[in-house]
CSV table of C-alpha atoms and ligand atoms in Angstrom, one decimal:
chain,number,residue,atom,x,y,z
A,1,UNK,CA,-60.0,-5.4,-44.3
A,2,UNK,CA,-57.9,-3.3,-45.9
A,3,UNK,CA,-56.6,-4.2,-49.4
A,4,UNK,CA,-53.7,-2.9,-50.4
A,5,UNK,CA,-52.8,-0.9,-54.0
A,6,UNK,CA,-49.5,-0.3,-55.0
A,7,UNK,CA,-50.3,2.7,-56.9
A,8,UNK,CA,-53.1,3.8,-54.0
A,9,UNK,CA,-51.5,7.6,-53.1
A,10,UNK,CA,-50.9,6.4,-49.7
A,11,UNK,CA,-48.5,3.7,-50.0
A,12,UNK,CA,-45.6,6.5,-49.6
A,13,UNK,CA,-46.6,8.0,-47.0
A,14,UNK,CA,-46.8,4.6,-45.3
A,15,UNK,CA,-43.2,4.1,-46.0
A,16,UNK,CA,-42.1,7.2,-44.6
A,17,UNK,CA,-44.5,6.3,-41.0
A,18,UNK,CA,-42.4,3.0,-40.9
A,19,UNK,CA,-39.3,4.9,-41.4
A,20,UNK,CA,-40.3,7.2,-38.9
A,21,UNK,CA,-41.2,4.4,-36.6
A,22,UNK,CA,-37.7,2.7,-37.2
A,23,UNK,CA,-35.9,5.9,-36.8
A,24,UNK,CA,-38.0,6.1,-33.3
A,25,UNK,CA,-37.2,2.4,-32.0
A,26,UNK,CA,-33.5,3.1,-33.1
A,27,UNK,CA,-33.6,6.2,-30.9
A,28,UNK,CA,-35.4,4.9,-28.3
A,29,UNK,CA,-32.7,1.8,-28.2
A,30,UNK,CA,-29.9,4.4,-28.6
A,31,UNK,CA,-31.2,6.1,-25.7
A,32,UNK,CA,-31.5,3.1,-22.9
A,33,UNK,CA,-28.2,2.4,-23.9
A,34,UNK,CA,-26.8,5.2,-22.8
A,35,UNK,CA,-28.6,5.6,-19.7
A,36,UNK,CA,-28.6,1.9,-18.7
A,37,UNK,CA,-24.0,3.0,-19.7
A,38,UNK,CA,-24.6,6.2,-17.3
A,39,UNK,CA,-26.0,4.7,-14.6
A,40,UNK,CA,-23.2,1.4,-14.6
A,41,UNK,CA,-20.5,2.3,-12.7
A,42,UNK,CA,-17.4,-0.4,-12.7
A,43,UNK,CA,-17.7,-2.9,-9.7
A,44,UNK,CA,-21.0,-1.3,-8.2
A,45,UNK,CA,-22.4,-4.3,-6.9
A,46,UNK,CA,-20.1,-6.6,-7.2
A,47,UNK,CA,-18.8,-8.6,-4.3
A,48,UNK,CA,-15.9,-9.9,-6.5
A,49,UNK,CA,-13.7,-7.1,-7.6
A,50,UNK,CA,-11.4,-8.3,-10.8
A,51,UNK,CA,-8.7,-5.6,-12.2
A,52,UNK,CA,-10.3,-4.5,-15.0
A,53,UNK,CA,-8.9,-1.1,-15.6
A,54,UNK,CA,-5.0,-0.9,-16.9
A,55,UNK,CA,-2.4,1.5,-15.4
A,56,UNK,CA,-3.5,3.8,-18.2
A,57,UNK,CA,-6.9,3.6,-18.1
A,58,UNK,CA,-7.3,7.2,-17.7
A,59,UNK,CA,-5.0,8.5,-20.2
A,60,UNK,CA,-5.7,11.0,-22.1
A,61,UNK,CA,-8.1,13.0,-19.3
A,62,UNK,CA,-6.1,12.5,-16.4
A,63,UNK,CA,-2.4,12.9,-16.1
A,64,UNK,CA,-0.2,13.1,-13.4
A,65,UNK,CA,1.2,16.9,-12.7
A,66,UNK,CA,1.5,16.9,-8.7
A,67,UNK,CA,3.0,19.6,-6.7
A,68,UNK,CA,5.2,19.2,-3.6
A,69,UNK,CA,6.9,20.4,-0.9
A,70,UNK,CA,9.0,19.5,2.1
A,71,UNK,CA,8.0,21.0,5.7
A,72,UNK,CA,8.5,20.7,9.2
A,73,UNK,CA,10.2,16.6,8.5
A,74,UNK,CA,8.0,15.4,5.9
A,75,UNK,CA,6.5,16.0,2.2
A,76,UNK,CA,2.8,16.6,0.7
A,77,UNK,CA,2.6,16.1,-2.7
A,78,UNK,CA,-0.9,16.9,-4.1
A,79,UNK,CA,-2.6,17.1,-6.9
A,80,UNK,CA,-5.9,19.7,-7.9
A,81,UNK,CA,-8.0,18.7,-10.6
A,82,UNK,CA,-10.1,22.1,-12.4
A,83,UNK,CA,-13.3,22.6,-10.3
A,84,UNK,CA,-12.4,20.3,-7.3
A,85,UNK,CA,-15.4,19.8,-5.5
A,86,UNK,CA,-13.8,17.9,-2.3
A,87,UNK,CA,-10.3,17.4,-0.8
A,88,UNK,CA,-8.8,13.6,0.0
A,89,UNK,CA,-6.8,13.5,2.3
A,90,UNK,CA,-4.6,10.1,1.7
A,91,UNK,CA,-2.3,8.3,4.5
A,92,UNK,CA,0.0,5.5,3.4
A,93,UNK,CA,0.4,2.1,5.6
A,94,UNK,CA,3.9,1.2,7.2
A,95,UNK,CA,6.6,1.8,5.1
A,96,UNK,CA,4.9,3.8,3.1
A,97,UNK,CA,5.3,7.2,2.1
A,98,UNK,CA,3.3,9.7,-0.2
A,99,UNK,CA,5.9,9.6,-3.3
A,100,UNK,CA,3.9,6.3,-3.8
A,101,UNK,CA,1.2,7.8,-5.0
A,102,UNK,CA,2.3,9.4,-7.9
A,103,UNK,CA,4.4,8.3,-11.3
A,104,UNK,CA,7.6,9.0,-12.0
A,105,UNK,CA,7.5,11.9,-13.9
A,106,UNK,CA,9.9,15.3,-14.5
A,107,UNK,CA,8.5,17.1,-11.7
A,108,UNK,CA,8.4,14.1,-9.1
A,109,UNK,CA,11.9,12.1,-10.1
A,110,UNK,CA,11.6,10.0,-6.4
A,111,UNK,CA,8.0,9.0,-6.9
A,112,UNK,CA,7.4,5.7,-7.1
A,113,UNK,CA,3.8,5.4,-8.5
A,114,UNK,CA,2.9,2.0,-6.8
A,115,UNK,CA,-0.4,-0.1,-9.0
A,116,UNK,CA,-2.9,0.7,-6.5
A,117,UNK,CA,-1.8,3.9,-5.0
A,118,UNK,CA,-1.6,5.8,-8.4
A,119,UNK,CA,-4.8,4.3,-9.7
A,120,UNK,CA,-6.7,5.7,-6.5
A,121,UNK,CA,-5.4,8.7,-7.1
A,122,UNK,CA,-6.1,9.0,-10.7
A,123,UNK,CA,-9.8,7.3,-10.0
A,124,UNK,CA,-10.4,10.4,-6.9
A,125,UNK,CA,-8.8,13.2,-9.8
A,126,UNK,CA,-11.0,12.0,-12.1
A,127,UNK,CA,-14.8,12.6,-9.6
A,128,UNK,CA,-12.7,15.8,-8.9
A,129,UNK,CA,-11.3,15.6,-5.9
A,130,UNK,CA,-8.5,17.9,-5.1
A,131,UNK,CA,-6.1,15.0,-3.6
A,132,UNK,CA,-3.6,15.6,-0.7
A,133,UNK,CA,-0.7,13.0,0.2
A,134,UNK,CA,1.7,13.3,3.4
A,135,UNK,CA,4.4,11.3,4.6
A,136,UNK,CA,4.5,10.0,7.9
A,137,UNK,CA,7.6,10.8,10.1
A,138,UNK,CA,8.6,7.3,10.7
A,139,UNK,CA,7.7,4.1,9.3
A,140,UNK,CA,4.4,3.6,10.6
A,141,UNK,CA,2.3,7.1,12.0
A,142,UNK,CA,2.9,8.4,15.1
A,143,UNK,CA,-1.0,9.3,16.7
A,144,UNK,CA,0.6,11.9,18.3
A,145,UNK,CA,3.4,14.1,16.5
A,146,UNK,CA,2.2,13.3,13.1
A,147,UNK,CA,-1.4,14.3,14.2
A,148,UNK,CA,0.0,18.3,14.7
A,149,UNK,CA,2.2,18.1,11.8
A,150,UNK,CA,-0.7,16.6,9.0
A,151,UNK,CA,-3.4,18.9,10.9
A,152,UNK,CA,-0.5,22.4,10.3
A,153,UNK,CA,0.3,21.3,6.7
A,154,UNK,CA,-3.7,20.4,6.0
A,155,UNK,CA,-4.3,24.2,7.7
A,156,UNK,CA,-1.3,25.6,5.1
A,157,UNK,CA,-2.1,23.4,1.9
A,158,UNK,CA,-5.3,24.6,2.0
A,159,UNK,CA,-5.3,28.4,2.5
A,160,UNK,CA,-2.7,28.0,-0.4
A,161,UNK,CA,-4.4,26.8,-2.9
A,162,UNK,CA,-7.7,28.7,-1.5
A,163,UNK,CA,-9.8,25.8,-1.1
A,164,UNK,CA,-11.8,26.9,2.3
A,165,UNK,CA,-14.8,26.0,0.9
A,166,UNK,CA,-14.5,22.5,0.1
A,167,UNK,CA,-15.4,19.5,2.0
A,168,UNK,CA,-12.4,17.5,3.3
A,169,UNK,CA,-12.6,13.5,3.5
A,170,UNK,CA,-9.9,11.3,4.7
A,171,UNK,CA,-8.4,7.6,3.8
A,172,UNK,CA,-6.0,5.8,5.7
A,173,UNK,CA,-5.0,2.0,5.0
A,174,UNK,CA,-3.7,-0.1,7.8
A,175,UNK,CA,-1.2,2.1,10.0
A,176,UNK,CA,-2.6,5.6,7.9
A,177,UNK,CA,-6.2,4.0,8.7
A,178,UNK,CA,-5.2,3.7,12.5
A,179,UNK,CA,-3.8,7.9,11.9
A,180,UNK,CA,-7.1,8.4,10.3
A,181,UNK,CA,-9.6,7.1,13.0
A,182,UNK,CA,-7.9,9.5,15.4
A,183,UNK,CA,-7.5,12.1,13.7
A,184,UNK,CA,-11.1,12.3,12.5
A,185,UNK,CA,-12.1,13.2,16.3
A,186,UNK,CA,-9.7,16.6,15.7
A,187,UNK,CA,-10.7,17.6,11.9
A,188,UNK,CA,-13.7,17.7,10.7
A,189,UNK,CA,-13.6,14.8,7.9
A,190,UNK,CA,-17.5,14.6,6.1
A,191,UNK,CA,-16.8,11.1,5.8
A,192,UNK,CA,-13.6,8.4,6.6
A,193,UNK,CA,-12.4,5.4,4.8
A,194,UNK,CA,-10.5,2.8,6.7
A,195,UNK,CA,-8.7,0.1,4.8
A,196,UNK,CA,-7.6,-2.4,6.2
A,197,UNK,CA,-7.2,-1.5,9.4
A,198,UNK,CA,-9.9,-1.4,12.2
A,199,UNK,CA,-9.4,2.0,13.6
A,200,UNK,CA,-8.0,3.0,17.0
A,201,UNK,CA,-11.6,3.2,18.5
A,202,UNK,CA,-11.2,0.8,21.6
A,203,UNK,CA,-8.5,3.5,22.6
A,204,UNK,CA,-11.0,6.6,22.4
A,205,UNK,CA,-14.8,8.2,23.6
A,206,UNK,CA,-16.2,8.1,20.3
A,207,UNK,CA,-18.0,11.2,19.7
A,208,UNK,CA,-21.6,11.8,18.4
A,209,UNK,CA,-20.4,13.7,15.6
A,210,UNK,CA,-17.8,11.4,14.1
A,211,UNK,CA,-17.5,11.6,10.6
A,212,UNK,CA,-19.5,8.4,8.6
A,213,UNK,CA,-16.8,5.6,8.1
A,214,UNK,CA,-16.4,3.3,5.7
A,215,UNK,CA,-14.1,0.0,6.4
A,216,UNK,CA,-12.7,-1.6,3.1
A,217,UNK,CA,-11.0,-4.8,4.4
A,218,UNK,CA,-9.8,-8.3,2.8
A,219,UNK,CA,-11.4,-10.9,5.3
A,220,UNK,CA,-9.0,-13.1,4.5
A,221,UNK,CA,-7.5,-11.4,7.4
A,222,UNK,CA,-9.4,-12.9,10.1
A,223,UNK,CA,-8.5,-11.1,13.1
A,224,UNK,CA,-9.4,-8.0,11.9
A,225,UNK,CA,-12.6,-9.1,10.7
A,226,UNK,CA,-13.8,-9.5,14.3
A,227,UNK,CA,-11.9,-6.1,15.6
A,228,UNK,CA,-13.5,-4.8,12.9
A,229,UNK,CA,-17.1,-5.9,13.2
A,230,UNK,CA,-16.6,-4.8,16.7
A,231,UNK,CA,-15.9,-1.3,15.9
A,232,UNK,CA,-18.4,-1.1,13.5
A,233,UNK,CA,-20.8,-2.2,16.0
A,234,UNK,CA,-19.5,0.5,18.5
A,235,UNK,CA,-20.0,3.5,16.0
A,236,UNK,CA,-23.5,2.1,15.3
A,237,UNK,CA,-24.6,2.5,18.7
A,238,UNK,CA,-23.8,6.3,18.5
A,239,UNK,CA,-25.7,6.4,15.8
A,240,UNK,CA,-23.0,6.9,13.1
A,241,UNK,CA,-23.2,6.1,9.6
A,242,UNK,CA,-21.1,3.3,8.7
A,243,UNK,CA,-20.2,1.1,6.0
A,244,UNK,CA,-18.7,-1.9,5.1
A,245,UNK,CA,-16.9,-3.5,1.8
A,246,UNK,CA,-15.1,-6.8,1.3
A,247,UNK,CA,-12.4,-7.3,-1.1
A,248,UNK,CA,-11.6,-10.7,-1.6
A,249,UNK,CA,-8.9,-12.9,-3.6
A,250,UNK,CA,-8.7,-13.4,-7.1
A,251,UNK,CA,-6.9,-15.3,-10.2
A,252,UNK,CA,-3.4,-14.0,-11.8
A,253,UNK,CA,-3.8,-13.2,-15.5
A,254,UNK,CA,-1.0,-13.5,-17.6
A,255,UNK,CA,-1.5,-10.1,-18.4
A,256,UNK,CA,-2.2,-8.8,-15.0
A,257,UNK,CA,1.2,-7.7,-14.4
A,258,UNK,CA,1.3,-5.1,-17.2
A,259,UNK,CA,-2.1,-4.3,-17.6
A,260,UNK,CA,-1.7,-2.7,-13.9
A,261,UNK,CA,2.1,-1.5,-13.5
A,262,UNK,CA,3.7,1.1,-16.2
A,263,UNK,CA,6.4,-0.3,-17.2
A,264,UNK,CA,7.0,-3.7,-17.2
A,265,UNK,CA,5.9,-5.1,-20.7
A,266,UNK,CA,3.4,-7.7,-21.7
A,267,UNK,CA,6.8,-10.2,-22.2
A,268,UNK,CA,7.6,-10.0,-19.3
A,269,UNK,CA,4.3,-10.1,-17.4
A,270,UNK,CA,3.2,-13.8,-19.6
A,271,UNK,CA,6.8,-14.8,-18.9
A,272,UNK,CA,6.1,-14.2,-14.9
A,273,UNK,CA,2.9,-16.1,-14.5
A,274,UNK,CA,4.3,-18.9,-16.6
A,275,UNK,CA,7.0,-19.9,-14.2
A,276,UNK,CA,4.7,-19.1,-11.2
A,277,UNK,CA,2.3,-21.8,-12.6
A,278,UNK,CA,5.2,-23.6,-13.5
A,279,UNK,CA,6.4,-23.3,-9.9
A,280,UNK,CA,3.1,-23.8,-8.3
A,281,UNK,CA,3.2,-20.4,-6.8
A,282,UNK,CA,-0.3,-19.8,-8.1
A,283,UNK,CA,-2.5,-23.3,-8.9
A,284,UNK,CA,-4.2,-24.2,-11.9
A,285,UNK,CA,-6.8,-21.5,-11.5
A,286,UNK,CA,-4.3,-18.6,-11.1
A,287,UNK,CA,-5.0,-18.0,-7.8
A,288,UNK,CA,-1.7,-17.7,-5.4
A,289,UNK,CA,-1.2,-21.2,-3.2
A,290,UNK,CA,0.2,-18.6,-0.5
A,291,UNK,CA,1.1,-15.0,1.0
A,292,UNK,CA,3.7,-13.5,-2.0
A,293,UNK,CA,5.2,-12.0,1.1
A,294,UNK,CA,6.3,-15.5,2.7
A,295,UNK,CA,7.7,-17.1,-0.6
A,296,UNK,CA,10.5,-16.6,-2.6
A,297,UNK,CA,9.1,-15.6,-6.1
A,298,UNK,CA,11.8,-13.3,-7.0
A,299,UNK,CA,14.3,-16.3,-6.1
A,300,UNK,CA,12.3,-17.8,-9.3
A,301,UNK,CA,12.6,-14.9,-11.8
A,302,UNK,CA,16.0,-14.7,-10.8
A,303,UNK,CA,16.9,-17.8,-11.8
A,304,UNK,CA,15.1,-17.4,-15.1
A,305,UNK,CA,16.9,-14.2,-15.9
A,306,UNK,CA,13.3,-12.5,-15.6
A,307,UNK,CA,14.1,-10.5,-12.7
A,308,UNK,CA,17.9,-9.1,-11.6
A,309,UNK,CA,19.0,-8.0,-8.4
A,310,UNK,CA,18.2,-4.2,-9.1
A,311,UNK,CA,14.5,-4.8,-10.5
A,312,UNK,CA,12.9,-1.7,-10.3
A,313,UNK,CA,9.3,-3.3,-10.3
A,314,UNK,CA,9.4,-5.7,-7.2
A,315,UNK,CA,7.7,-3.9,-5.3
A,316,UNK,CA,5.2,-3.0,-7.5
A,317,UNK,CA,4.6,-6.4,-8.2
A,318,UNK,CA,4.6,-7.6,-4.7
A,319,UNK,CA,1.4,-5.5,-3.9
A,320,UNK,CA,-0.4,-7.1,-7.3
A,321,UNK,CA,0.6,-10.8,-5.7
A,322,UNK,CA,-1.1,-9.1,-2.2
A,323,UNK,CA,-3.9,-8.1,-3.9
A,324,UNK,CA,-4.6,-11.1,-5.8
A,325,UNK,CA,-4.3,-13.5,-2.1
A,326,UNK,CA,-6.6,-10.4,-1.2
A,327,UNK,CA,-4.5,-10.0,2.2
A,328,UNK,CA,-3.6,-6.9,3.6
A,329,UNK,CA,-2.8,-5.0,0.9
A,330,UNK,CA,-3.7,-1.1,-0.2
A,331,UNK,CA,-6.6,-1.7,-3.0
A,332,UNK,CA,-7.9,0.6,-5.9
A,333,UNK,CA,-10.3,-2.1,-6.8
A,334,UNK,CA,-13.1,-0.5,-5.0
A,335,UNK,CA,-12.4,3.6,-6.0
A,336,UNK,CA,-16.1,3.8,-7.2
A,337,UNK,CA,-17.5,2.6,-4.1
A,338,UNK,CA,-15.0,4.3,-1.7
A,339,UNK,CA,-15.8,7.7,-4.1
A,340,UNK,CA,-19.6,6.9,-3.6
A,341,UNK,CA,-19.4,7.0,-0.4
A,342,UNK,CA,-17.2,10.3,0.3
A,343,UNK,CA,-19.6,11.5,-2.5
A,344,UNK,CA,-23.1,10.7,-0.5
A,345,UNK,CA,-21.7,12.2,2.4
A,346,UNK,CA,-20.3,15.6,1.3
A,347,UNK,CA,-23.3,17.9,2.6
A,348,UNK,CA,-23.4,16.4,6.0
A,349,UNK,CA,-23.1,19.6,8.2
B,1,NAG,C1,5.9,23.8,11.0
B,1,NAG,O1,6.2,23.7,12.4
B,1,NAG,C2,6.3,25.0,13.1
B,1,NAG,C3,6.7,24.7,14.5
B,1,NAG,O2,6.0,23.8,15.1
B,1,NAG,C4,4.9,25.6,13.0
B,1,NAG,O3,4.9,26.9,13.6
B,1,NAG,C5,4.4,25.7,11.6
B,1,NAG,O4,3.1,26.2,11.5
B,1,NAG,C6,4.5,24.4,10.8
B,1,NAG,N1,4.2,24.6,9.4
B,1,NAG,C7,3.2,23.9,8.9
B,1,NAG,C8,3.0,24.2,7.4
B,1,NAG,O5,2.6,23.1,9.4
């Protein structure tokens, strides 16, 4: 055995191996850590996507600055980050309109900056992607006309701002995902992302080079579910990549409200989902009892003095109640995925 000394010579230079060893094991812990931090991305994996990021998650790294400019009966406003290393090419749903995607800001005094649409656009700004919004011509997208005006502008925008190089990728929800199926047979996408909409693909000869497509849909929404499994199914069998992700309801917060919109003040937001509990518009869980589009919630504010005739944020909280029911509704709750996936497909030709 061996007896220890205190006075034996090498009793310091075992203390210095154990502080070497614990300075190693600190290290070593320090280290998995990180990489185990790295390699977690928000939501990967998750079936059940929950708003954890606020409105200004991003802030300070990424702020809004867009550019824009109206041509031939519509505006693109667009945004470059330094270094892009893709362009996203975004189409609204019905009703929509690209001044949604941004904030209100000096340079943009008619944008709306919408929850979701701003925090997709701020998500794709931040992996780099040089990010391109156009209106539609009328309320929904015309297949046709809109098709020749988006693919002239997309031609112009990008011999602009010099960005030949880059790989484009496109994503369309509902009506824009409709626009985006088609147009992906004319302009050569690396990758699509349809949200909730199944495509126009019953309508077309799907070629053997259509871009790899992703559908992000809410299967609350049954009828699409099976128009979209059935589309999926046809790409499959020209052997095209696709993809599939399922966002599905969850609870109101009391914060939820201003964690996600600018704007409207933590007060406000606890003050909301108090009378909606009180109201039974969401149940004891938090989860809404029904559609926010078919009830009268904003009769309820209203009569609390919550909510006046001119409230700037209705709308911005009718898509949270949307995405909460997790029915048809424009989602940023799964940017990493949707990112991943334009990301894994960028060097496809
Ligand atoms: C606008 O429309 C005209 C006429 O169709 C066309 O010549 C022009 O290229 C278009 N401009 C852009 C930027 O698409």
């Amino acid at each position: 055995m061996f007896a220890r000394h205190p006075n034996r010579p090498s009793s310091a230079w075992h203390k210095t191996q154990r502080r070497q060893v614990a300075i190693f094991g600190i290290a070593l812990i320090l280290v998995t850590t990180f990489i185990i931090l790295l390699r977690t991305r928000p939501y990967s994996n998750h079936p059940f996507a929950f708003p954890k990021l606020k409105w200004n998650s991003f802030r300070p790294f990424i702020q809004f600055s867009p550019s824009m400019e109206f041509m031939n009966g519509t505006d693109a406003i667009w945004q470059i980050p330094n270094s892009p290393k893709a362009i996203l090419f975004i189409a609204h749903g019905c009703s929509g309109k690209a001044a949604n995607f941004w904030d209100r800001s000096p340079g943009c005094p008619n944008c709306v900056g919408l929850p979701e649409e701003r925090l997709l656009v701020l998500h794709a700004l931040a992996r780099k992607f040089a990010v391109l919004t156009i209106s539609s011509t009328n309320v929904c997208w015309d297949l046709k006309r809109d098709r020749k005006i988006v693919k002239g502008i997309l031609k112009w925008w990008i011999e602009k701002n010099k960005l030949e190089g880059l790989p484009l990728t496109a994503l369309g929800a509902s009506s824009g995902g409709y626009f985006i199926s088609a147009l992906a047979t004319d302009v050569k996408f690396r990758s699509v992302v349809l949200m909730i909409s199944e495509g126009v693909f019953e309508a077309m000869e799907i070629p053997r080079n259509y871009p790899p497509t992703l559908f992000v849909h809410m299967p609350k929404d049954r009828a699409r579910v099976g128009r979209i499994a059935e589309n999926m199914e046809a790409l499959r069998a020209k052997g095209i990549d696709v993809g599939e992700l399922k966002c599905m309801e969850f609870p109101l917060t009391p914060r939820l409200l201003s964690d996600r919109i600018p704007g409207l003040d933590q007060t406000t937001s606890i003050a909301i989902f108090e009378i909606f509990k009180e109201k039974g518009i969401v149940n004891d869980d938090g989860y809404m009892r029904n559609d926010g589009r078919k009830i009268d919630w904003k009769e309820s504010l209203k009569e609390r003095d919550v909510l006046s005739d001119k409230y700037e944020w209705s709308s911005h909280i009718q898509e949270e109640l949307n995405l909460a029911f997790g029915y048809h509704e424009m989602t940023s709750l799964q940017s990493e995925q949707i990112l991943n996936w334009f990301e894994s497909h960028l060097s496809r030709f």
